[in-house]
Coordinates of N, CA and C in Angstrom, one line a residue:
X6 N 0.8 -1.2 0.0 CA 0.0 0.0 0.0 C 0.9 1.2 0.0
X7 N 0.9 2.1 -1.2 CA 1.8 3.2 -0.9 C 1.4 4.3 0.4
X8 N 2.4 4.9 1.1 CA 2.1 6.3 1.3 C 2.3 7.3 1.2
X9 N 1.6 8.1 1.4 CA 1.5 9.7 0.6 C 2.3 10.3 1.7
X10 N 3.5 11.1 1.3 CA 4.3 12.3 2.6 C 4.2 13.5 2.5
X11 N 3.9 14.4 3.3 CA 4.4 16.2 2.7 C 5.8 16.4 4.1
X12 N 6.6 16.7 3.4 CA 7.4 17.2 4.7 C 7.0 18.9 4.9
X13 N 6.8 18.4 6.1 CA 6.9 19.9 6.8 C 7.3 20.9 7.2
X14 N 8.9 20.7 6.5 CA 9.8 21.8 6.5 C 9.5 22.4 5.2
X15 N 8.9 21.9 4.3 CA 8.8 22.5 2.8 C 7.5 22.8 2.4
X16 N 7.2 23.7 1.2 CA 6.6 24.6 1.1 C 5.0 23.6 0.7
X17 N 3.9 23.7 1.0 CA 2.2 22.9 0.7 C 2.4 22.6 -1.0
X18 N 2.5 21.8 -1.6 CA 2.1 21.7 -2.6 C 1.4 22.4 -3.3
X19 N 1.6 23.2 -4.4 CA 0.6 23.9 -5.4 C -0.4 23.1 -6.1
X20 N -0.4 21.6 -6.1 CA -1.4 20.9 -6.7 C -2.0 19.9 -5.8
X21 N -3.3 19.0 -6.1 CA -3.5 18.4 -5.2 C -2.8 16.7 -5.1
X22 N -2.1 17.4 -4.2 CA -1.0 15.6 -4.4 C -0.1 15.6 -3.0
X23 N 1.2 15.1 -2.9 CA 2.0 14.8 -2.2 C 3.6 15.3 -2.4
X24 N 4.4 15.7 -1.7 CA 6.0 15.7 -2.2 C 6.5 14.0 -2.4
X25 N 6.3 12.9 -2.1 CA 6.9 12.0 -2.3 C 5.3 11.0 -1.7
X26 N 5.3 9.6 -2.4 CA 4.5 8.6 -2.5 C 5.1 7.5 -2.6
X27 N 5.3 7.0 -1.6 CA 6.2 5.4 -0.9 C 5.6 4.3 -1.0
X28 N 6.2 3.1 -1.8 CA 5.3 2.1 -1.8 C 6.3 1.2 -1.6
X29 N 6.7 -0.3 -1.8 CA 7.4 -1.2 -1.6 C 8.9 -1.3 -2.1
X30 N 8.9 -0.8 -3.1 CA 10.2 -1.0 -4.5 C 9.8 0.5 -4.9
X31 N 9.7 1.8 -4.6 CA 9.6 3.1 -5.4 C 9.4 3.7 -4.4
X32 N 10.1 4.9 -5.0 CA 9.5 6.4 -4.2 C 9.3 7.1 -5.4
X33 N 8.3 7.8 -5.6 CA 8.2 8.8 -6.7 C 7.6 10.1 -5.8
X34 N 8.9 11.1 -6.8 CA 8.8 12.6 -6.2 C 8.2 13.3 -7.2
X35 N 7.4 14.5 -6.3 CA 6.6 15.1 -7.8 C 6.6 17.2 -7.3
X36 N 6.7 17.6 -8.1 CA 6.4 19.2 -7.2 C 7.8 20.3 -6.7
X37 N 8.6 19.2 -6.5 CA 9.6 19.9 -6.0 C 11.0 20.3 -6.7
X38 N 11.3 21.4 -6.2 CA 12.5 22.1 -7.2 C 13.4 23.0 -6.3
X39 N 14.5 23.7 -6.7 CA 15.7 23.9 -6.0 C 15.3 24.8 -5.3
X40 N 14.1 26.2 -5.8 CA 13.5 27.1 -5.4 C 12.2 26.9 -3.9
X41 N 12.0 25.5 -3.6 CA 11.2 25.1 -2.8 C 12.0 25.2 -1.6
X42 N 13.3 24.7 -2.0 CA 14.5 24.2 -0.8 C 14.9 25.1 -0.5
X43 N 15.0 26.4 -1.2 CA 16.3 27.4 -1.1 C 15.7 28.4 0.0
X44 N 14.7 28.4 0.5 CA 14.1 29.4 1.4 C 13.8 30.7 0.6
X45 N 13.6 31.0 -0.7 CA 13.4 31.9 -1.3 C 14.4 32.6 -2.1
X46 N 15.5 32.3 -1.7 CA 17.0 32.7 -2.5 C 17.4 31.5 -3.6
X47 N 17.6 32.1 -4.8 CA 18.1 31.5 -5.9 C 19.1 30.5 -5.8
X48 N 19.0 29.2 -5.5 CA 20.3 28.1 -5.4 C 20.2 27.4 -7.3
X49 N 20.5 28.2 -7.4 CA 20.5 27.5 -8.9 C 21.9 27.4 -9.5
X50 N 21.9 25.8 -10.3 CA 23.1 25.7 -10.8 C 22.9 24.8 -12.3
X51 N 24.0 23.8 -12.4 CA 23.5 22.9 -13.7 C 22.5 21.7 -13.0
X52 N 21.9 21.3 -14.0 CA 20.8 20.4 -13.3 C 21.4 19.2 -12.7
X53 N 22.5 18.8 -12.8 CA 23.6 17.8 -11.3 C 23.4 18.3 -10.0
X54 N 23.8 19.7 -10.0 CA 23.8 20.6 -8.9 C 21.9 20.9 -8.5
X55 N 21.1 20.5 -9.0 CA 20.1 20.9 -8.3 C 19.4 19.4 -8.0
X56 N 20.0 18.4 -9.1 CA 19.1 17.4 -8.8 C 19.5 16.9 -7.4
X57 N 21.2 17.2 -7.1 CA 21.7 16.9 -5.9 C 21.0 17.5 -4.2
X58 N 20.6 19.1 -4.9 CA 20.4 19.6 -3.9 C 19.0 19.1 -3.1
X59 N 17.9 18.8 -4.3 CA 16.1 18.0 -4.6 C 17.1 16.3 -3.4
X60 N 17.8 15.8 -4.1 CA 18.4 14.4 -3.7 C 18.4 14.5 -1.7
X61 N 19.5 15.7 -1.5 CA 19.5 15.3 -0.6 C 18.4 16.2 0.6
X62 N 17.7 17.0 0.1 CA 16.6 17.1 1.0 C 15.5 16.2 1.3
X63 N 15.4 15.5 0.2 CA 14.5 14.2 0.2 C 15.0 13.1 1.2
X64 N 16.3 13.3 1.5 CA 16.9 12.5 2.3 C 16.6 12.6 3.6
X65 N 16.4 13.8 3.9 CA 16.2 14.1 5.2 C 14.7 14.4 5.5
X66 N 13.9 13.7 4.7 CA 12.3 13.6 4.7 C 11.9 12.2 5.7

């Protein structure tokens, strides 16, 4: 049975859904981007550097 997460350090989703949906074998992330994490200040770099940054906040979900 998957579950639905919002972390609540990060910003309500703009759509009706979840930041991440956990099932057995997957996690799928949806909504989130470097601008969500960055607290409002531009962390932008090449998309390595952002998928890293998306990577390890998810980590700490």
């Amino acid at each position: 049975m998957p579950t639905f997460m919002n972390d609540p350090t990060m910003p309500t989703p703009g759509f009706p859904g979840s930041h991440m949906v956990v099932d057995d074998h997957y996690v799928f992330i949806s909504g989130l981007t470097v601008d969500d994490l960055s607290n409002g200040h531009a962390a932008r770099g090449d998309v390595k550097e952002e998928t890293r940054l998306v990577m390890r906040a998810l980590a700490h979900a």
